[in-house]
mmCIF file of C-alpha atoms in Angstrom:
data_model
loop_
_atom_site.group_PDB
_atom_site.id
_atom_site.type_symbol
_atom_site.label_atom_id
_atom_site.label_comp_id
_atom_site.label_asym_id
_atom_site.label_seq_id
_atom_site.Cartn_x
_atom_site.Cartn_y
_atom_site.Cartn_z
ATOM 1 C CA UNK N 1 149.472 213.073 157.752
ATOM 2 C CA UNK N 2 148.559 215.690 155.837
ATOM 3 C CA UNK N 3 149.992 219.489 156.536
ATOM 4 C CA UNK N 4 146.973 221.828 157.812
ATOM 5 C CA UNK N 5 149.046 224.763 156.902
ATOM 6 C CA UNK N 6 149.451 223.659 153.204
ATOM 7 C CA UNK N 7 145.882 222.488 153.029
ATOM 8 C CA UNK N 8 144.869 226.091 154.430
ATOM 9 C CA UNK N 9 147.144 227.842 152.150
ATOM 10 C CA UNK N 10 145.163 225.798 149.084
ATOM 11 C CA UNK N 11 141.783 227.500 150.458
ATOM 12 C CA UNK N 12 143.483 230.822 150.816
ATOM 13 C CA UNK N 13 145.131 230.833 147.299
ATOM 14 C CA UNK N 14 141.804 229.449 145.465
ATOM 15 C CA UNK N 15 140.250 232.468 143.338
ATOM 16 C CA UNK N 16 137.013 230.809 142.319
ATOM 17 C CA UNK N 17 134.265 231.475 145.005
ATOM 18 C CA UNK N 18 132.757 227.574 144.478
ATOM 19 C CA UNK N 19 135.424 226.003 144.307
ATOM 20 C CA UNK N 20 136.930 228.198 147.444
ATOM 21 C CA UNK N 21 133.696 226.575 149.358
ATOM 22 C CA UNK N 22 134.323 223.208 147.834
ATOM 23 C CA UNK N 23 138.042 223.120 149.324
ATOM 24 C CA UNK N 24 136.637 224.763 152.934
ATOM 25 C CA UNK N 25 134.193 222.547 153.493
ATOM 26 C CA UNK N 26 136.523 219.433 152.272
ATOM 27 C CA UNK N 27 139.157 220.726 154.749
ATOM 28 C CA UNK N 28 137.521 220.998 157.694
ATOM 29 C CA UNK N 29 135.839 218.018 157.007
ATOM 30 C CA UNK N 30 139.388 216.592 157.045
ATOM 31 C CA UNK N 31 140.036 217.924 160.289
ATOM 32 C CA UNK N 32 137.511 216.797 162.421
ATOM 33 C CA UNK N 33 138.115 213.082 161.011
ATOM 34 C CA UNK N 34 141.456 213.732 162.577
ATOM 35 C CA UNK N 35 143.405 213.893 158.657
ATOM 36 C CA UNK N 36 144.827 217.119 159.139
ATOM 37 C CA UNK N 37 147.298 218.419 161.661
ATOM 38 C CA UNK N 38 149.755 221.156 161.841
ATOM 39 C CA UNK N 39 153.321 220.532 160.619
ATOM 40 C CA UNK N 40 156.124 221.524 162.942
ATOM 41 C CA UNK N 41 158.663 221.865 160.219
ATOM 42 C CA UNK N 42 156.183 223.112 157.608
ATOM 43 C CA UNK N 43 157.579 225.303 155.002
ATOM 44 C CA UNK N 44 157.437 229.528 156.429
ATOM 45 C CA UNK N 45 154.582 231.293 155.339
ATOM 46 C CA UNK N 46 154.711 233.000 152.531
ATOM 47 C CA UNK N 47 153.876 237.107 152.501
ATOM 48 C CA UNK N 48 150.071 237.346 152.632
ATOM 49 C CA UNK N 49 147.965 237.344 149.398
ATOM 50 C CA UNK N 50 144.885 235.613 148.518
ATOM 51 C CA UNK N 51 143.262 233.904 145.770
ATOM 52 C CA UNK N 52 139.916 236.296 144.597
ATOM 53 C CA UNK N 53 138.031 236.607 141.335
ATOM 54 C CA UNK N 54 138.452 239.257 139.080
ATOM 55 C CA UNK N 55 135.080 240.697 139.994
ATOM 56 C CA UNK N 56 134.203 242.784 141.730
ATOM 57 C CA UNK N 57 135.996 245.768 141.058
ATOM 58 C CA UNK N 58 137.515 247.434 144.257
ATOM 59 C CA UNK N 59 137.556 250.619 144.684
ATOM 60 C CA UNK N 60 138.167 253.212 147.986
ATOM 61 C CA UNK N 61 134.940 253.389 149.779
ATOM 62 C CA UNK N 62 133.593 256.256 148.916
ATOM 63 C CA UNK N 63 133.481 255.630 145.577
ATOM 64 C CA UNK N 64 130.742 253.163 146.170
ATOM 65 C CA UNK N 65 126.970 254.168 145.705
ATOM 66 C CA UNK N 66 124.651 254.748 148.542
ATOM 67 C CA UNK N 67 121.740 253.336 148.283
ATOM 68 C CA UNK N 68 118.548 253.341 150.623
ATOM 69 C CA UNK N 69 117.257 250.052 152.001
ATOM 70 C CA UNK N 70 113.650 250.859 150.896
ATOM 71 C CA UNK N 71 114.332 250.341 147.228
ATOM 72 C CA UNK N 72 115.128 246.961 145.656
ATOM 73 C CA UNK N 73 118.742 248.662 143.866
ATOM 74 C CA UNK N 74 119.692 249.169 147.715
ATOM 75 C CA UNK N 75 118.347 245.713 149.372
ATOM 76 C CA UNK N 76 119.966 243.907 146.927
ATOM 77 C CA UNK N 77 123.472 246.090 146.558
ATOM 78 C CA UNK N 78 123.332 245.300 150.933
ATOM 79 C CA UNK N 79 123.425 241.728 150.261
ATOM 80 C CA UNK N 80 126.325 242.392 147.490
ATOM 81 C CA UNK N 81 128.237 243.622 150.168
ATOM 82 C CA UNK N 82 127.881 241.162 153.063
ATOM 83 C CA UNK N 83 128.712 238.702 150.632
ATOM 84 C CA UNK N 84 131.737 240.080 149.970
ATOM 85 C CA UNK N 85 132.952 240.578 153.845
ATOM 86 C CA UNK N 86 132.020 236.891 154.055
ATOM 87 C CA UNK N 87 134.484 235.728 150.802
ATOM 88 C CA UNK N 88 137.034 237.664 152.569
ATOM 89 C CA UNK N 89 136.819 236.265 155.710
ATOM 90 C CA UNK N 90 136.970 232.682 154.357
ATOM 91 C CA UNK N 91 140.366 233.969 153.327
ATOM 92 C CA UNK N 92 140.179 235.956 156.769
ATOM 93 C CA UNK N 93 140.415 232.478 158.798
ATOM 94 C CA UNK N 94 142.609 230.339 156.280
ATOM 95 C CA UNK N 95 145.214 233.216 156.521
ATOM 96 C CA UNK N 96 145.226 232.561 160.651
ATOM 97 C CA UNK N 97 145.402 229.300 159.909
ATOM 98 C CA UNK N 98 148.478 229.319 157.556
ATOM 99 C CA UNK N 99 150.347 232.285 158.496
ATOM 100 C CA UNK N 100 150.909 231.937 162.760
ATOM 101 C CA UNK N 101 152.906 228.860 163.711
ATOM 102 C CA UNK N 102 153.123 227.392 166.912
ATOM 103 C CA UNK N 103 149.554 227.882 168.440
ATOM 104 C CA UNK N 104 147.678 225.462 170.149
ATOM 105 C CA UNK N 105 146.024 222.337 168.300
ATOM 106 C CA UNK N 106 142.569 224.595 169.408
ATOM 107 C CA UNK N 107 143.547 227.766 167.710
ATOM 108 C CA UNK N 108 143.634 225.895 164.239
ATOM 109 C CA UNK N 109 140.097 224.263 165.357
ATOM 110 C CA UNK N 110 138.791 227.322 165.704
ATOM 111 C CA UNK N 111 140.058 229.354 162.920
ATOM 112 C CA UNK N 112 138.971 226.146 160.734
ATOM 113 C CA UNK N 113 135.560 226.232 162.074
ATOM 114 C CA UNK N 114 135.528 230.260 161.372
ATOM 115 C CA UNK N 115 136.253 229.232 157.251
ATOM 116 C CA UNK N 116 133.792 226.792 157.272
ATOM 117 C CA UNK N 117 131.231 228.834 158.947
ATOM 118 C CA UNK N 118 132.199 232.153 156.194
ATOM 119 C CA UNK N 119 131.844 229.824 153.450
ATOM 120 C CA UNK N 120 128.622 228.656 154.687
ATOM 121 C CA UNK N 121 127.405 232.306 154.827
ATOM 122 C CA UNK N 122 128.497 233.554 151.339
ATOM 123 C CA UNK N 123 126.740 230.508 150.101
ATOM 124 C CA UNK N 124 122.956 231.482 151.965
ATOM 125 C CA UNK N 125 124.155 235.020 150.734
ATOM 126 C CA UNK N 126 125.133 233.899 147.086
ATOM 127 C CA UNK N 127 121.727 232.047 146.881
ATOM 128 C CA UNK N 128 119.729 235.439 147.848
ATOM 129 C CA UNK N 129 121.764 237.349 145.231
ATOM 130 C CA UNK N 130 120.780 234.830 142.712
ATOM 131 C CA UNK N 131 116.997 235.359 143.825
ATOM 132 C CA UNK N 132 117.062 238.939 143.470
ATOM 133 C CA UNK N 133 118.838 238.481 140.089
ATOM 134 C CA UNK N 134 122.394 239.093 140.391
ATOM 135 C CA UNK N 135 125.622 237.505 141.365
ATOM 136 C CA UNK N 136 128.621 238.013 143.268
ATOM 137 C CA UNK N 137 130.653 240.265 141.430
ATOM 138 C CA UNK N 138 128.023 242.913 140.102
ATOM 139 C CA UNK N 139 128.513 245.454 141.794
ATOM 140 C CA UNK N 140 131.832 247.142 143.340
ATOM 141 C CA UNK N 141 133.213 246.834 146.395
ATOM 142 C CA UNK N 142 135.946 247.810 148.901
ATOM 143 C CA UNK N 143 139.083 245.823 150.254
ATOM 144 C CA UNK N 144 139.552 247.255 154.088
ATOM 145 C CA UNK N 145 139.110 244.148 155.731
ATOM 146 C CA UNK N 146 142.132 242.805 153.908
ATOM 147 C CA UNK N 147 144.049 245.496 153.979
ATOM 148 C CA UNK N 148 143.929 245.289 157.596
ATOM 149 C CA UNK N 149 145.269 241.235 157.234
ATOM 150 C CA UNK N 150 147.879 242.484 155.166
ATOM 151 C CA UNK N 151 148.902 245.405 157.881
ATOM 152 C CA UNK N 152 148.888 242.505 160.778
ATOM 153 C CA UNK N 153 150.276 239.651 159.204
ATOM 154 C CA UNK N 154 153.622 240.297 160.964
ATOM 155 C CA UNK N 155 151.504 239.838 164.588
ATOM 156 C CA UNK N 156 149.135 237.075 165.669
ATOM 157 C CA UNK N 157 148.427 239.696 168.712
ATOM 158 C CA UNK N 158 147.678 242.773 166.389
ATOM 159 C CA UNK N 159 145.367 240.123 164.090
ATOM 160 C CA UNK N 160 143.466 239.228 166.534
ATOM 161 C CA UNK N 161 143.265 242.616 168.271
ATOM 162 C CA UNK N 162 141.996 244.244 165.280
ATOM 163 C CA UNK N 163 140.319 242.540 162.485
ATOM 164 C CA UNK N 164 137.831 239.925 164.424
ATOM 165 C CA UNK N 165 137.038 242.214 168.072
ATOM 166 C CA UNK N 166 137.356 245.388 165.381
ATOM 167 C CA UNK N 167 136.167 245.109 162.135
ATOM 168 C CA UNK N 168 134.421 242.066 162.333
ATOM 169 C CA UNK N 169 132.881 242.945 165.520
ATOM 170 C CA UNK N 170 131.447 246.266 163.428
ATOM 171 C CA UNK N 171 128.864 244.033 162.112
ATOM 172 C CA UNK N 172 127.554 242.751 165.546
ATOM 173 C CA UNK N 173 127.233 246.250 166.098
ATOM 174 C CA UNK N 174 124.885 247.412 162.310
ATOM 175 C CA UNK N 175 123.469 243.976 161.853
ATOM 176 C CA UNK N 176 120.663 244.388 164.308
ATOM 177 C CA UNK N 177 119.681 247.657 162.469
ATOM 178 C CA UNK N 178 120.271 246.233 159.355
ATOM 179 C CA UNK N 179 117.759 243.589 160.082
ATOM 180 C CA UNK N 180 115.199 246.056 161.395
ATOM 181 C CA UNK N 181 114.882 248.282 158.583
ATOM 182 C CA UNK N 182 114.661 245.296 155.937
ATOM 183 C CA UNK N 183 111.752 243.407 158.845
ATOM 184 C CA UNK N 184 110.140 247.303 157.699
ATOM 185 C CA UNK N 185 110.014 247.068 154.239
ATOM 186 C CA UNK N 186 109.124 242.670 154.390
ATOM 187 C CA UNK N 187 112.627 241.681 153.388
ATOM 188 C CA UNK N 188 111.425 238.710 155.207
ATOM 189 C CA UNK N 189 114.011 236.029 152.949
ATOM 190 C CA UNK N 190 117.436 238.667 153.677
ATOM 191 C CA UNK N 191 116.178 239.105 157.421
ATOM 192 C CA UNK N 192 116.620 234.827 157.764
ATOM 193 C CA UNK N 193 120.317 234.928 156.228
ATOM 194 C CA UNK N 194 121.500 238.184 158.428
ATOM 195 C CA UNK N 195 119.922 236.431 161.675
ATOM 196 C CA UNK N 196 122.106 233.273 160.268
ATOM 197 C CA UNK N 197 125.270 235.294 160.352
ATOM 198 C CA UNK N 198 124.945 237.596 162.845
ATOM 199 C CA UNK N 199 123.708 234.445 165.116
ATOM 200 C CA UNK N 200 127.127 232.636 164.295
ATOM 201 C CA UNK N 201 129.397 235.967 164.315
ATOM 202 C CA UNK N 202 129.324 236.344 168.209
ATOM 203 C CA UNK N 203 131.460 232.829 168.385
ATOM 204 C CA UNK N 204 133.886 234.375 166.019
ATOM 205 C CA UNK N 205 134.539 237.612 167.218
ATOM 206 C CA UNK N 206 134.826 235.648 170.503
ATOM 207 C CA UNK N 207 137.754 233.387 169.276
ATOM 208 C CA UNK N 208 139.181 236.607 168.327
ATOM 209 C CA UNK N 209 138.971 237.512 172.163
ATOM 210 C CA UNK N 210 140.086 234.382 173.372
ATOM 211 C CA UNK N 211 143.315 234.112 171.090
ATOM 212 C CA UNK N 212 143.830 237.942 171.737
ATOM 213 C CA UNK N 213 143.779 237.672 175.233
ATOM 214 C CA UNK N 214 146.034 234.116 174.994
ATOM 215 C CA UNK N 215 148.677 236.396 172.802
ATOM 216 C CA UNK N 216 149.152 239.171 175.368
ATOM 217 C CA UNK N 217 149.570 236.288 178.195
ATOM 218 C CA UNK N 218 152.042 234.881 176.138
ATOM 219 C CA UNK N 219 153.992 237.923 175.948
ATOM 220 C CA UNK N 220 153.182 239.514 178.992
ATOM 221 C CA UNK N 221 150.979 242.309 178.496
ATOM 222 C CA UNK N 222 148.525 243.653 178.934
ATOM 223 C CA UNK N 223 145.324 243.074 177.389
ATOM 224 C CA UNK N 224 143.438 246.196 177.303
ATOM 225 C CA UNK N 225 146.105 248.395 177.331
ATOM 226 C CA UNK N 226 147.684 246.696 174.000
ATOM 227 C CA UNK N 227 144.181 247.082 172.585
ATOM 228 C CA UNK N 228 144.105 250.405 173.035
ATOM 229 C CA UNK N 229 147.675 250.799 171.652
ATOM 230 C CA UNK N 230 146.921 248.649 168.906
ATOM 231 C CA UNK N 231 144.049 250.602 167.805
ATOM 232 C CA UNK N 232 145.542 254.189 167.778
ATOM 233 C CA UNK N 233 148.966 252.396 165.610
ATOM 234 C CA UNK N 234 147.109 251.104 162.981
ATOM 235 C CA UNK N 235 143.452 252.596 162.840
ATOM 236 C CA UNK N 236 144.185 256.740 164.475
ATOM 237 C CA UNK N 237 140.757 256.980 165.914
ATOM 238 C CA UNK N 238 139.103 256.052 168.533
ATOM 239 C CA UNK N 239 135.932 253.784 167.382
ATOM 240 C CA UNK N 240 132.317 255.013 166.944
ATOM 241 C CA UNK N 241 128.844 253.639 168.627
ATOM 242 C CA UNK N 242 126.703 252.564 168.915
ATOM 243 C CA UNK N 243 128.100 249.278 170.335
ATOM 244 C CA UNK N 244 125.877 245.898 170.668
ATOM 245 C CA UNK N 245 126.859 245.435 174.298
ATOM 246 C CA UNK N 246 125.053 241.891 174.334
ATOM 247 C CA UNK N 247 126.459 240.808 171.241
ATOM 248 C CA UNK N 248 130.389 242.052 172.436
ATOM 249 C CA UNK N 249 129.841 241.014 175.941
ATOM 250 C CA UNK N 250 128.858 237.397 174.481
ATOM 251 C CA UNK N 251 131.865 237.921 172.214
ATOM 252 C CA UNK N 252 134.427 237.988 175.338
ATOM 253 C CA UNK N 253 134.456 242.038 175.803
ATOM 254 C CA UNK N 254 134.360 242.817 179.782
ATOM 255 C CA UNK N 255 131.973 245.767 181.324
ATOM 256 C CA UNK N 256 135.330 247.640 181.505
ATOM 257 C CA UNK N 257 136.288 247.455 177.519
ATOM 258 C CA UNK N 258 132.702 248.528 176.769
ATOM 259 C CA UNK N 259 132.941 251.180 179.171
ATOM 260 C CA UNK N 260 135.720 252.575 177.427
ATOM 261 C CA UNK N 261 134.421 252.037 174.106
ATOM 262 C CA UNK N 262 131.664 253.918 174.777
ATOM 263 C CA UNK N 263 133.708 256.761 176.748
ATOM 264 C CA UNK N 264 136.439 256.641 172.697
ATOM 265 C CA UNK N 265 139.025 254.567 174.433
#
């Protein structure tokens, strides 16, 4: 049968955006016919990278423009950069998927399901761009989400921690307001797509709890306490509100996590 993590690695390496959905959607289409499985002796990972095009440029961000929602420039440089947090978390999911060994057969499931769902995304969001008359790739963007893959690729505990109930979870917390202001100014067609994601996003940041949560069990520790720790060692700072406490608690945070979200940790 097949090796998941080679087929996974394949996604993850692939730098052109179609044919990075093309290989998703084949592959977890693969899985779910029961084609694909994880290989016990499978070759070790290999230190993290991933296949991107050459546009768009990245570039620290503040270097990138601000731009007010009420103009077209700044509705359609918003959907720019969705897009581009959804193209890195396809590679986001294939990356669990190929670089931790030794999970259960449901991790892979649901790290599968999280590429397939991403690719799904930057496809509704790759359509809008094309309506508003640009493409993937016009306009710059920034690379913290995979910098912060690349700084936890060592740790299945410290991924999970800190890129899906973290930075992923950031846009459970702007979405809503996102949506509102565009609903304002009859965005009507980007309001659909961000319900779409933001709709789909509570299951992922809650796989993120889930696996988080099975890590520190594994290993004996303690689950809030290692988030906390994990947050100061790789991120300094204590993170900002406001929180979506419906969207988190529906993502697998407990009254007591928000609590101390809210109070800085």
């Amino acid at each position: 049968m097949p090796d998941l993590h080679a087929t996974a690695k394949q996604c993850l390496d692939c730098a052109d955006p179609q044919e990075k959905l093309r290989r998703t959607h084949a592959a977890w289409d693969a899985l779910l016919r029961g084609e694909l499985a994880p290989d016990a002796d499978a070759l070790p990972p290999q230190p993290i990278s991933a296949g991107r095009p050459e546009r768009p440029r990245l570039v620290h961000p503040r270097e990138l423009a601000q731009r007010g929602l009420g103009t077209p420039e700044g509705r359609v440089a918003l959907v720019h950069a969705v897009a581009h947090i959804e193209f890195n978390a396809i590679n986001l999911a294939w990356d669990a998927v190929y670089r931790f060994r030794g999970m259960p057969a449901q991790y892979y499931r649901d790290w599968a399901s999280v590429a397939h769902d991403e690719a799904r995304h930057f496809a509704l969001l790759s359509t809008r761009l094309k309506e508003l008359g640009h493409a993937y790739g016009d306009f710059d963007a920034h690379n913290g989400l995979w910098e912060m893959a690349e700084k936890t690729a060592h740790s299945d505990t410290a991924r999970m921690a800190l890129v899906p109930r973290v930075l992923e979870a950031r846009g459970l917390d702007v979405t809503p307001g996102m949506i509102e202001r565009l609903q304002r100014v009859g965005d009507d067609a980007t309001v659909v797509v961000l319900e779409v994601i933001l709709r789909e996003e509570v299951a992922h940041v809650a796989f993120g709890s889930r696996w988080f949560r099975w890590c520190c069990e594994r290993d004996g520790l303690e689950p809030r306490a290692t988030f906390r720790k994990l947050l100061q060692e790789y991120m300094g700072s204590n993170l900002r509100g406001p929180f979506n406490h419906e969207a988190r608690r529906e993502a697998g945070f407990d009254e007591a996590e928000l609590e101390a979200l809210e109070a800085g940790l």
